[in-house]
Tab-separated table of C-alpha atoms in Angstrom:
chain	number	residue	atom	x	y	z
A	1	UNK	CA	0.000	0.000	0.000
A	2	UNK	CA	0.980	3.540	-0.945
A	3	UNK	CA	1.822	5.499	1.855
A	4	UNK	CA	2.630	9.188	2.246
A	5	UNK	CA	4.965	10.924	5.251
A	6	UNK	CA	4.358	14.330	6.580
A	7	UNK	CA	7.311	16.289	6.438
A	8	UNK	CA	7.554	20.106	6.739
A	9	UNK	CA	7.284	22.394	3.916
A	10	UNK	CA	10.803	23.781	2.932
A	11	UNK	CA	10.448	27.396	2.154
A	12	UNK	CA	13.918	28.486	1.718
A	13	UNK	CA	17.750	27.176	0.794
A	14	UNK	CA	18.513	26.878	4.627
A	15	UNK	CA	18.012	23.698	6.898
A	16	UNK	CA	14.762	21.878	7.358
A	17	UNK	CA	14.817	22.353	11.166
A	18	UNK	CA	15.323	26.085	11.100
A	19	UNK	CA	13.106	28.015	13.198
A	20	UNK	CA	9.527	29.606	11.891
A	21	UNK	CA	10.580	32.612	12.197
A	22	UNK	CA	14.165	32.393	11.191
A	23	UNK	CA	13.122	31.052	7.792
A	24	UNK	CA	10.707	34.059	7.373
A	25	UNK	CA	13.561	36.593	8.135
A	26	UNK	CA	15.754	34.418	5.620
A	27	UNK	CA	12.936	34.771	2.847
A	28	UNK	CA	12.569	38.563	3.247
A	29	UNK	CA	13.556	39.888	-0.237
A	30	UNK	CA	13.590	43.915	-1.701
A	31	UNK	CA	12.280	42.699	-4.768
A	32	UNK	CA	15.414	43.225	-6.775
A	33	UNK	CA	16.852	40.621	-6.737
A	34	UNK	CA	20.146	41.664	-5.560
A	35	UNK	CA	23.379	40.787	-3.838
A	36	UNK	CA	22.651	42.309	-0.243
A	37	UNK	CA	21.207	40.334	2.905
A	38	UNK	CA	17.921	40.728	1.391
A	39	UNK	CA	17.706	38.859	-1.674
A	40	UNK	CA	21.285	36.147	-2.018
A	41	UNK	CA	20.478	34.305	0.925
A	42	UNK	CA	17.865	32.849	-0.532
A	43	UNK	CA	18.991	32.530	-4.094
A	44	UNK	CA	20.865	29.783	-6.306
A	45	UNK	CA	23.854	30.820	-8.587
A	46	UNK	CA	26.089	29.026	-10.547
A	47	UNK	CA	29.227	27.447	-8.438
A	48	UNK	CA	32.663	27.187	-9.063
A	49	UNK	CA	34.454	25.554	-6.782
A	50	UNK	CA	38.383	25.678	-7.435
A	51	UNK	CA	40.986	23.089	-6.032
A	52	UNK	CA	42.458	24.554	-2.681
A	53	UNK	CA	44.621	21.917	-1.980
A	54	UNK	CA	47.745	23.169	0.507
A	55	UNK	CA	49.934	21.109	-1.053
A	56	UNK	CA	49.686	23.258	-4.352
A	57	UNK	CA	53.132	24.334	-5.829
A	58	UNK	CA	53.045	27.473	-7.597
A	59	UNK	CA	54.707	26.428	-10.646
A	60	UNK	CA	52.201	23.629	-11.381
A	61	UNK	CA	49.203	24.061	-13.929
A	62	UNK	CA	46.007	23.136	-12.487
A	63	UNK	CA	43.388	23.581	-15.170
A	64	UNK	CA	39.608	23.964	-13.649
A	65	UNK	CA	37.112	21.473	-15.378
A	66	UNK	CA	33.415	19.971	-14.487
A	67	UNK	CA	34.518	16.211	-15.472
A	68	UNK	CA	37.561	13.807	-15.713
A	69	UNK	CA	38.981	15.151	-19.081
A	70	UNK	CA	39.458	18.589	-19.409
A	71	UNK	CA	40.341	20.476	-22.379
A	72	UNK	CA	43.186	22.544	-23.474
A	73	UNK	CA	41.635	25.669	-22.358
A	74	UNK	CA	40.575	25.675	-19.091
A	75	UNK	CA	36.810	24.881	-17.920
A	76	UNK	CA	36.719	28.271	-16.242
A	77	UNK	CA	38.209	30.406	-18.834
A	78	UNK	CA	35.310	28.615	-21.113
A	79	UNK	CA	32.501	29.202	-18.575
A	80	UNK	CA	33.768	32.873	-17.847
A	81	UNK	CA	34.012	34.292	-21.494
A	82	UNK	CA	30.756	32.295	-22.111
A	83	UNK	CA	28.437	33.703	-19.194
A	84	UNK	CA	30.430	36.997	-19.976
A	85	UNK	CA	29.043	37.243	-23.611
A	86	UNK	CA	26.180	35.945	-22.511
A	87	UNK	CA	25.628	39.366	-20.324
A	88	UNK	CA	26.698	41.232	-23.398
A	89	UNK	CA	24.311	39.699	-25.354
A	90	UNK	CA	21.679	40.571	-23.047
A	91	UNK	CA	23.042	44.774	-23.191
A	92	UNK	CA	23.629	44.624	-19.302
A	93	UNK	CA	27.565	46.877	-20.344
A	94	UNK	CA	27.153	50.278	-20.113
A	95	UNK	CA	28.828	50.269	-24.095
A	96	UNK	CA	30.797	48.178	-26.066
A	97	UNK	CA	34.447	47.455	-25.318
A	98	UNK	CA	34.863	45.738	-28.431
A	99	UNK	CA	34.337	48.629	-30.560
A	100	UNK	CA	36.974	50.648	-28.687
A	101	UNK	CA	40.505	51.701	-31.236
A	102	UNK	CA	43.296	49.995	-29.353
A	103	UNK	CA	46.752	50.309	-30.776
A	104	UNK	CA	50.869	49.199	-30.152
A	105	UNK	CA	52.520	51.760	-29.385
A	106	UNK	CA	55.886	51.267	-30.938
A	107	UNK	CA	59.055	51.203	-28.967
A	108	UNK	CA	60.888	49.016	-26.763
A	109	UNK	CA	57.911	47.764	-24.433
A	110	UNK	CA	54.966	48.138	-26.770
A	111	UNK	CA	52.443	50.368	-24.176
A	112	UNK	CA	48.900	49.603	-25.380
A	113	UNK	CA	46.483	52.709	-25.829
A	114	UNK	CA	42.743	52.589	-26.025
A	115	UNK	CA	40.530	54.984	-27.373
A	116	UNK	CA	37.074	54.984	-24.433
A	117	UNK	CA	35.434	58.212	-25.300
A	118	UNK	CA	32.936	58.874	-22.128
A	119	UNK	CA	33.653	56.051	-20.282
A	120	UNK	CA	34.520	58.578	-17.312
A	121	UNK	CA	30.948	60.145	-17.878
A	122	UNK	CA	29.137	56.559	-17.549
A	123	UNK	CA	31.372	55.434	-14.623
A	124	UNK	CA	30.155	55.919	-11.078
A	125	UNK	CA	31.992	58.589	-9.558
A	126	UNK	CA	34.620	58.353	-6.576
A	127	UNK	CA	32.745	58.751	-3.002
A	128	UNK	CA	34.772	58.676	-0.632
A	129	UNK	CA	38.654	60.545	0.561
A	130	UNK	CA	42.067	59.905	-1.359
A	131	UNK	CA	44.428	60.494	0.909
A	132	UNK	CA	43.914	57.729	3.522
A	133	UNK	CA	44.227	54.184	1.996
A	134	UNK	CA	42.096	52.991	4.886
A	135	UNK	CA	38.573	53.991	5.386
A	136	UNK	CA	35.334	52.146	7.177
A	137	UNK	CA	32.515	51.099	4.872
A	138	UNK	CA	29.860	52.843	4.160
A	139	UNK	CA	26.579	51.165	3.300
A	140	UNK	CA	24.807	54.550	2.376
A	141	UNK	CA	27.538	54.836	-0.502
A	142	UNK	CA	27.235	52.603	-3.581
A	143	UNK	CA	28.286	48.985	-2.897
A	144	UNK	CA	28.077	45.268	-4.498
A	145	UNK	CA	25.714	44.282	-2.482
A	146	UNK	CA	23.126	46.861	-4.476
A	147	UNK	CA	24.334	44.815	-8.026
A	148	UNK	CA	21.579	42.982	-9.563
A	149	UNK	CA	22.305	38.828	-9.171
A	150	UNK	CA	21.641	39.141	-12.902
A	151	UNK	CA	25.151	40.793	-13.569
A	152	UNK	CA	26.840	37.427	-11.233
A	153	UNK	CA	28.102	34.878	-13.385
A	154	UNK	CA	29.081	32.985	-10.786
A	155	UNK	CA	30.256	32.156	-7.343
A	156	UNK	CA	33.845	31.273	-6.474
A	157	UNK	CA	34.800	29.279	-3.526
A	158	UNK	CA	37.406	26.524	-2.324
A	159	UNK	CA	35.657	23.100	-2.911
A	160	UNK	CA	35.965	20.540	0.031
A	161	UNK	CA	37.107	17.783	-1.848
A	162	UNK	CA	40.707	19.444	-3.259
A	163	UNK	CA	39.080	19.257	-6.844
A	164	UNK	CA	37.366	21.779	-9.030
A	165	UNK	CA	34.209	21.632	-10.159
A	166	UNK	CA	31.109	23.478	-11.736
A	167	UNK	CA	27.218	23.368	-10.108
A	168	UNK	CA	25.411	25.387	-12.904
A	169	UNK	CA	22.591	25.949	-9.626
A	170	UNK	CA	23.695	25.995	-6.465
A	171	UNK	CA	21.984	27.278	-2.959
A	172	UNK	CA	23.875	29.971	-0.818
A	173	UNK	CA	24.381	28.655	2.343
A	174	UNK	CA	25.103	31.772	4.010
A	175	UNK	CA	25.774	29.736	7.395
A	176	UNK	CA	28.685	28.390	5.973
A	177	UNK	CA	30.371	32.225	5.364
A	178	UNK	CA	29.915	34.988	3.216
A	179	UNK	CA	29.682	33.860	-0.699
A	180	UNK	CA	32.525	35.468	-3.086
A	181	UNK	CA	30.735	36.140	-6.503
A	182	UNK	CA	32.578	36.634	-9.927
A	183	UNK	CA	30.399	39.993	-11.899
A	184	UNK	CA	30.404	41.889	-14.951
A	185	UNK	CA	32.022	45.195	-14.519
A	186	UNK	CA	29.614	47.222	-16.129
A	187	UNK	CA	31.951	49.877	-17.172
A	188	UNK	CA	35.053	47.202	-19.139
A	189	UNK	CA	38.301	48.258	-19.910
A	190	UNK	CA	38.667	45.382	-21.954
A	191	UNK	CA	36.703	41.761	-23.150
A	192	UNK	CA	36.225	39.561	-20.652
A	193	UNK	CA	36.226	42.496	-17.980
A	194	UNK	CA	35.006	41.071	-14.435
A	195	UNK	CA	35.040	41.823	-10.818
A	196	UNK	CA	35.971	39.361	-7.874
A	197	UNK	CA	34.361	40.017	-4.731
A	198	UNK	CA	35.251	38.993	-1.594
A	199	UNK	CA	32.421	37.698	0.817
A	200	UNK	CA	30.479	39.910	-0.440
A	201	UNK	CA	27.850	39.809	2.378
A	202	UNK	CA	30.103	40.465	4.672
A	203	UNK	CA	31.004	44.094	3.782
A	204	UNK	CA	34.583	44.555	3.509
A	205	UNK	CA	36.131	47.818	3.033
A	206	UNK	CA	38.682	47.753	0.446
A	207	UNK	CA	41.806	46.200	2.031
A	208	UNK	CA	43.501	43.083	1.257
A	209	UNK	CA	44.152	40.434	3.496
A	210	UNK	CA	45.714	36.784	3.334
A	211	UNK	CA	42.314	35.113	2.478
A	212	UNK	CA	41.066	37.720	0.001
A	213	UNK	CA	44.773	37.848	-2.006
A	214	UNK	CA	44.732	34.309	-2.002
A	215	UNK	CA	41.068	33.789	-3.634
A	216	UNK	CA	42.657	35.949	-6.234
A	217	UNK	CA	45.900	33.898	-6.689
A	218	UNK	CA	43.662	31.311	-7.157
A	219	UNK	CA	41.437	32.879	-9.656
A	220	UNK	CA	44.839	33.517	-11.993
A	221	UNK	CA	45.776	30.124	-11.371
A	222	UNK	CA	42.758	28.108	-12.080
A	223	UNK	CA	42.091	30.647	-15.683
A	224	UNK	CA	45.460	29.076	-16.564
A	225	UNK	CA	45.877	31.502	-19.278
A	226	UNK	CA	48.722	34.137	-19.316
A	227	UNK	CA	46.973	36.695	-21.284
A	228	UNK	CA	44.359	36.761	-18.222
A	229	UNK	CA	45.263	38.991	-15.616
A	230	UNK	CA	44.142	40.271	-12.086
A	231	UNK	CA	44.197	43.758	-10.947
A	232	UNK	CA	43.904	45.651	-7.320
A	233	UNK	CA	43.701	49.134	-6.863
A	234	UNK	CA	44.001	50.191	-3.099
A	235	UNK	CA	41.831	53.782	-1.693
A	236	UNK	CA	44.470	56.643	-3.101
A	237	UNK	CA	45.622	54.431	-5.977
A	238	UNK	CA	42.152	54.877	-7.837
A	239	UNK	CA	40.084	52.478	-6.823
A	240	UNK	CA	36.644	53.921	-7.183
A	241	UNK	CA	34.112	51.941	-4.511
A	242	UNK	CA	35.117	51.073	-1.025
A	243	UNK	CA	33.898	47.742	-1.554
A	244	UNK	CA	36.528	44.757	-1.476
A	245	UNK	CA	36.974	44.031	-4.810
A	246	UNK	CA	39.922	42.532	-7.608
A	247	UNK	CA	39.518	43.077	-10.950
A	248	UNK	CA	40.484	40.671	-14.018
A	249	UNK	CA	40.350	40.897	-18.169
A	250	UNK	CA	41.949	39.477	-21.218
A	251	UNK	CA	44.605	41.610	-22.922
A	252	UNK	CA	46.352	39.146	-25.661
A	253	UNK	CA	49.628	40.914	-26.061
A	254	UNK	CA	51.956	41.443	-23.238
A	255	UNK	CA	51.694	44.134	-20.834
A	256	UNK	CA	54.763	46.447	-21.290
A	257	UNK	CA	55.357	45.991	-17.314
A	258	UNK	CA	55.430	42.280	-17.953
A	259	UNK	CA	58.531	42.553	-20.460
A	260	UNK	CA	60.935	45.197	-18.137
A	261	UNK	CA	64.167	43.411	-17.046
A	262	UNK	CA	64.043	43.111	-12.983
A	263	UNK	CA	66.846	42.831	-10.455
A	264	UNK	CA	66.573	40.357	-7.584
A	265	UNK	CA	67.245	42.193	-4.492
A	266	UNK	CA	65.154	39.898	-1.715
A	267	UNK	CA	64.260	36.468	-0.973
A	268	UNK	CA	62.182	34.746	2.028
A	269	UNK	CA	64.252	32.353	3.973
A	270	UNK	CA	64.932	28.930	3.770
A	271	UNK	CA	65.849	26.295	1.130
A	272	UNK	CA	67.184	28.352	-2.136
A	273	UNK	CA	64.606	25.709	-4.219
A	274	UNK	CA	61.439	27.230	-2.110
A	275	UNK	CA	62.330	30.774	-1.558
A	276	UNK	CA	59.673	33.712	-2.514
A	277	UNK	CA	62.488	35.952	-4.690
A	278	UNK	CA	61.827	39.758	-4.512
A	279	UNK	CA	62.948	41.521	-7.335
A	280	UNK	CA	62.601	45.387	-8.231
A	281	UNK	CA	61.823	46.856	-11.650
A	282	UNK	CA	64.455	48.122	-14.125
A	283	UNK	CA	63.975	50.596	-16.713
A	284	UNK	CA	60.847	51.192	-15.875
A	285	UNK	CA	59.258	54.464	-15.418
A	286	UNK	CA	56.949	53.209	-12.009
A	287	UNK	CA	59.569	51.650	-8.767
A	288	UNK	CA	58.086	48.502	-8.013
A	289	UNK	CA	58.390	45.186	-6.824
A	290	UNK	CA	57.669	41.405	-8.252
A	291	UNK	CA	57.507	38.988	-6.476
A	292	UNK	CA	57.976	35.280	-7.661
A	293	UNK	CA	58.236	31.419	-6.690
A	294	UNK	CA	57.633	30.154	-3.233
A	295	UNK	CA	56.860	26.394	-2.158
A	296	UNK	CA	52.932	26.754	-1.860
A	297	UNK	CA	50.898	29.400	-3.980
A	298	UNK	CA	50.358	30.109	-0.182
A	299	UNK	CA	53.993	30.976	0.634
A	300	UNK	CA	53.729	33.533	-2.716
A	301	UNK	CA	50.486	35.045	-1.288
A	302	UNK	CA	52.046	35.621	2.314
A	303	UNK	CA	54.790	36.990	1.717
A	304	UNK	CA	52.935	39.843	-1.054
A	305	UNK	CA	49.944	39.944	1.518
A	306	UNK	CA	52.200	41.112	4.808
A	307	UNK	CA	53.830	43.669	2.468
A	308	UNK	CA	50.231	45.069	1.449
A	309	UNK	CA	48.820	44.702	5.218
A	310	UNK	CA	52.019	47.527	5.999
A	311	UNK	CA	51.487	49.807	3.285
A	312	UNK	CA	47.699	49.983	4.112
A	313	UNK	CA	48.599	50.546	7.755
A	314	UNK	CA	50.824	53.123	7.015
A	315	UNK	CA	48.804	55.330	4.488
A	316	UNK	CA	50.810	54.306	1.224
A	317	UNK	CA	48.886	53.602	-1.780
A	318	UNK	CA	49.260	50.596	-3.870
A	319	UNK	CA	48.960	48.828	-7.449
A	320	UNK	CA	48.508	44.635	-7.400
A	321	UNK	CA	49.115	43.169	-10.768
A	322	UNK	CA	48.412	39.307	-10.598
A	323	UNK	CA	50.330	37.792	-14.331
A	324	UNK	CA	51.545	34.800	-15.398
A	325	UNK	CA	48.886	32.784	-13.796
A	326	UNK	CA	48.934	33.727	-10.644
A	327	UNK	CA	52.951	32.944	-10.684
A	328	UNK	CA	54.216	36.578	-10.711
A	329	UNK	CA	53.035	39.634	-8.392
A	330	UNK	CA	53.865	43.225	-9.313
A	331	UNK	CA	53.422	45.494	-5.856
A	332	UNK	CA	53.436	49.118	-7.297
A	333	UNK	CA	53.196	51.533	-4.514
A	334	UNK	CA	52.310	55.134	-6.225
A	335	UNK	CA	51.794	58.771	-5.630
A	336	UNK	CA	49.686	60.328	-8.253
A	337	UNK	CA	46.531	61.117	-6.607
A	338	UNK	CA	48.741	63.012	-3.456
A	339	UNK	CA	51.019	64.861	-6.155
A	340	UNK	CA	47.967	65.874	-8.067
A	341	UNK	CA	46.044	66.939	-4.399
A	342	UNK	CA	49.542	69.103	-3.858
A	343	UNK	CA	49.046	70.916	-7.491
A	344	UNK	CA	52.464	69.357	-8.603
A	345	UNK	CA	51.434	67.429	-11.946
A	346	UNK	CA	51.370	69.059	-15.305
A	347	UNK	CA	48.146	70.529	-16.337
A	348	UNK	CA	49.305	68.629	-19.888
A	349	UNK	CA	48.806	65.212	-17.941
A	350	UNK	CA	46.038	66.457	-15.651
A	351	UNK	CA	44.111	67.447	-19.169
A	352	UNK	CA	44.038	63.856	-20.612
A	353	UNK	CA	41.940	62.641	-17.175
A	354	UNK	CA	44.023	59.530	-17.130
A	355	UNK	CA	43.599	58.130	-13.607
A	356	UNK	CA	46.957	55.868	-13.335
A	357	UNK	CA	45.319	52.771	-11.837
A	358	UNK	CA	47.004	49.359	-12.039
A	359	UNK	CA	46.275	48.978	-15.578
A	360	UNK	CA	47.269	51.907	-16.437
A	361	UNK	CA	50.497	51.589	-14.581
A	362	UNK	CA	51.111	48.237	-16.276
A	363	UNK	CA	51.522	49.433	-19.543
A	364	UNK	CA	47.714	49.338	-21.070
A	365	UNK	CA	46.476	53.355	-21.505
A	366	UNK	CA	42.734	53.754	-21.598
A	367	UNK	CA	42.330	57.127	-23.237
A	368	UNK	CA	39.001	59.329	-22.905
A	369	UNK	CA	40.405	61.845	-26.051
A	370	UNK	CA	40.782	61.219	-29.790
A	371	UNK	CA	43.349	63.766	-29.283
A	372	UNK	CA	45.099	62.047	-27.059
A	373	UNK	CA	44.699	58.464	-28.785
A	374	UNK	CA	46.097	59.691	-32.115
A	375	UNK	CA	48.833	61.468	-30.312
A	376	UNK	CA	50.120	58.673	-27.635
A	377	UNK	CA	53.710	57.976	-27.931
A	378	UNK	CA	56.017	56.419	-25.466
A	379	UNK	CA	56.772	59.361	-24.450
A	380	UNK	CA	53.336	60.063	-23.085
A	381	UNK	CA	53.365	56.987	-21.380
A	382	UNK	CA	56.643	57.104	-19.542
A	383	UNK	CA	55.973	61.590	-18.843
A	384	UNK	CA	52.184	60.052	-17.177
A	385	UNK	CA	53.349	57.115	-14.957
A	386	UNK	CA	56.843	58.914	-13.969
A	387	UNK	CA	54.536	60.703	-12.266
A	388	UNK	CA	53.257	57.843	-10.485
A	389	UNK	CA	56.180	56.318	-8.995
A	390	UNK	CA	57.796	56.920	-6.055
A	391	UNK	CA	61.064	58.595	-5.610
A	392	UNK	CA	64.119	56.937	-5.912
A	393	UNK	CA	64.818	57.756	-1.868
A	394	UNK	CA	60.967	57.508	-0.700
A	395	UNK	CA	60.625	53.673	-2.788
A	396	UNK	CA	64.160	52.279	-1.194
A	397	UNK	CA	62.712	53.215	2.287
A	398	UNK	CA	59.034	51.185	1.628
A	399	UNK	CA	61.415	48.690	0.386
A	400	UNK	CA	62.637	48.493	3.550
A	401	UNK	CA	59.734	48.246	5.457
A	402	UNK	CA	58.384	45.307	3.089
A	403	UNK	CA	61.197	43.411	3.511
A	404	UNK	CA	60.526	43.200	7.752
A	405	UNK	CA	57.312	43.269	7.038
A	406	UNK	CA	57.250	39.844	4.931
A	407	UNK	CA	60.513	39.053	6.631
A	408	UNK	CA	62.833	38.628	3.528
A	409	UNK	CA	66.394	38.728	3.497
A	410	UNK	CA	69.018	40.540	1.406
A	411	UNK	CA	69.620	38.858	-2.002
A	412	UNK	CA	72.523	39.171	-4.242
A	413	UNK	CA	72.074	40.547	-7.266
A	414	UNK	CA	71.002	39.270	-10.010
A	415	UNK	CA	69.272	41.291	-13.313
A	416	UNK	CA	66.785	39.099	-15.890
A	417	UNK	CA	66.900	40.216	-19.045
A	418	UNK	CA	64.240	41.964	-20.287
A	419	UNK	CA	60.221	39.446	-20.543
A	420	UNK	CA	62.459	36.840	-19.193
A	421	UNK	CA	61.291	34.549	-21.935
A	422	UNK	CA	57.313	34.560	-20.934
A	423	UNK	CA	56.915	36.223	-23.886
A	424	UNK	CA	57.963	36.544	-27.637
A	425	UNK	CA	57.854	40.551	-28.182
A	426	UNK	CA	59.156	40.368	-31.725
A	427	UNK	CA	55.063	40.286	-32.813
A	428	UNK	CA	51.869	40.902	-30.599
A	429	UNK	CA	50.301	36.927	-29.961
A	430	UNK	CA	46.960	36.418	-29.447
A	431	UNK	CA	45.037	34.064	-27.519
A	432	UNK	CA	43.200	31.244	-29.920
A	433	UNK	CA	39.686	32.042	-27.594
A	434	UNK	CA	39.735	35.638	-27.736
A	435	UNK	CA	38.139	37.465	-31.073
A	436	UNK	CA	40.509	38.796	-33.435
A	437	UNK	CA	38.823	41.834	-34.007
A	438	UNK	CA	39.441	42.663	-29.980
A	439	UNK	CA	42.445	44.332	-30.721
A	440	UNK	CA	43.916	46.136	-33.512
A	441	UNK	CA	47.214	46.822	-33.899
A	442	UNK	CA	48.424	49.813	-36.296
């Protein structure tokens, strides 16, 4: 004989023997569908759940994929440009990147310029102070947590099982921590333009710490793709929403930062094989470090992480570029914003309304000016982010500082020659996934 048990009614993504009243608080939504407390407790996005295995080595490959055999390109490079066109597609980008003039510049590192007319005028505005690096949130000031789920393509959290995989539909738990979502940004530099964010529930402010710098090592490392690259811009270094936040996109040539020679100068301590080497940039126009190598991806993200914790606590602003899949760090601390607050940059520069963020600073120029576009020259380039670095004096005393602080040791010196072979600059190379007409190269 059929029979049929009595169970109680689920009513949200939470446990079964929640309280009444806690499921009713949990179900409370604003009717937008949105990221905040309101509305992603009770949703169901896509999952991607990365390998976060301690015994990761930096210089191994780990290619994300849903199944047993994965392909060439990564499962999460596939699934990110995918759900990313998919948003385009469905007009939630403010315009269209693709239709933006890029060009080489020519010369001995190749900077990249972009022609964005307006993207200043349809990108939200600074709100908050730029001369302290460190300020509290501030929920009455834009935020992630007002982005529409629609604009998530998907979550991205350590799995529990040291594999990846992919859960097109998954419940947030939001008892077992704050979700971190991968989103559109809505105002791209670039294809395949997206924001990581951090716990987003839980309301960070933007400063990095070990766990967030490491979900972003790990985001590098899983795309597997060099031409894929994460960004961080710290409070006084132009990031524009105090919300913790990395940002990522496709460029398929080399950043000019990415080919300067370096000069190892610092190294963690410990077996030569597993040190974290420190080297500073040569014949550059920004002072900055790179760091490199490590045991664990966790020893790399340590050592960068303790250096950012000091320069955050002491009021210096900062530049994180993320390359070669998570393997190399660039930590750029700048001056820009304070030199411009102090009246001491050319009106020439301060014309173009180039904000020198980490892109920037790497070597890839988004121009707002036609002017400007058909007029960049190296020269431009270098004149703009000379004025970003630190002086010679001011960057050998931070240097200081971030060697106690990630407590490295002298090195002796040794210079790389210049793109260290990552990458052939005798012609632009282009990655087989990423549309031709992305980039076009006078």
């Amino acid at each position: 004989m059929l029979t049929i048990k009595r169970v109680p009614t689920v009513v949200s993504n939470y446990q079964e023997n929640a309280s009444s009243d806690d499921l009713k608080a949990k179900a409370e939504s604003c009717g937008r569908n949105c990221l905040g407390k309101c509305c992603l407790p009770v949703s169901k996005l896509p999952l991607y759940a990365y390998n976060n295995a301690e015994h990761e080595r930096v210089e191994e490959d780990i290619h994300g994929c849903c199944d047993e055999q994965c392909p060439p390109m990564s499962f999460l490079n596939n699934l990110l440009l995918g759900q990313w066109e998919d948003r385009m597609s469905r007009g939630l980008f403010r315009y269209d990147v693709t239709s933006c003039e890029t060009k080489v510049i020519s010369g001995k590192f190749g900077f990249i310029a972009q022609l964005n007319e307006g993207r200043h005028l349809k990108k939200r505005p600074t709100e908050f102070r730029i001369d302290k690096v460190l300020q509290p949130f501030d929920e009455k000031k834009f935020n992630f947590t007002k982005v529409g789920q629609e604009e998530v393509l998907f979550r991205f959290e350590p799995s529990k099982d040291n594999k990846s995989h992919y859960f097109p539909s998954s419940p947030v738990d939001s008892e077992e921590g704050s979700p971190s979502v991968i989103a559109i940004n809505v105002s791209p530099i670039e294809y395949g333009h997206v924001l990581l964010i951090p716990r987003v529930l839980d309301c960070l402010p933007q400063k990095i710490d070990g766990d967030s710098l490491s979900l972003a090592l790990h985001l590098a490392k899983e795309a597997s793709d060099p031409f894929f690259r994460v960004g961080y811009n710290s409070l006084g270094a132009f990031a524009t929403i105090n919300h913790l936040h990395f940002q990522a996109y496709y460029l398929s040539v080399p950043f000019p930062i990415e080919k300067a020679p370096t000069c190892r100068t610092m190294s963690s301590k410990g077996a030569y094989e597993t040190r974290v080497v420190v080297s500073e940039l040569l014949d550059y126009p920004v002072r900055g470090l790179v760091f490199e190598g490590g045991c664990k991806l966790r020893d790399l993200c340590d050592a960068v992480a303790s250096s950012c914790i000091f320069l955050q606590s002491n009021n210096i602003p900062f530049n994180i570029l993320i390359s070669d899949c998570g393997k190399r760090i660039f930590l750029l601390p700048q001056c820009y914003a304070e030199k411009q607050a102090r009246g001491e940059v050319n009106q020439e520069l301060l014309d173009t309304q180039v904000n020198p963020a980490v892109w920037e600073i790497s070597g890839h120029m988004v121009l707002k000016r036609r002017k400007d576009y058909d007029e960049a020259s190296k020269q431009y380039a270098w004149r703009l982010l000379a004025e970003v670095s630190l002086s010679e004096e001011r960057f050998q005393e931070v240097k200081s500082y971030v060697r106690e602080a990630a407590n490295l040791q002298p090195e002796e010196e040794y210079i790389s020659s210049m793109g260290d072979g990552r990458y052939d600059s005798a012609k632009p190379q282009v990655a087989s996934h990423l549309p031709q007409d992305c980039l076009v190269l006078h």
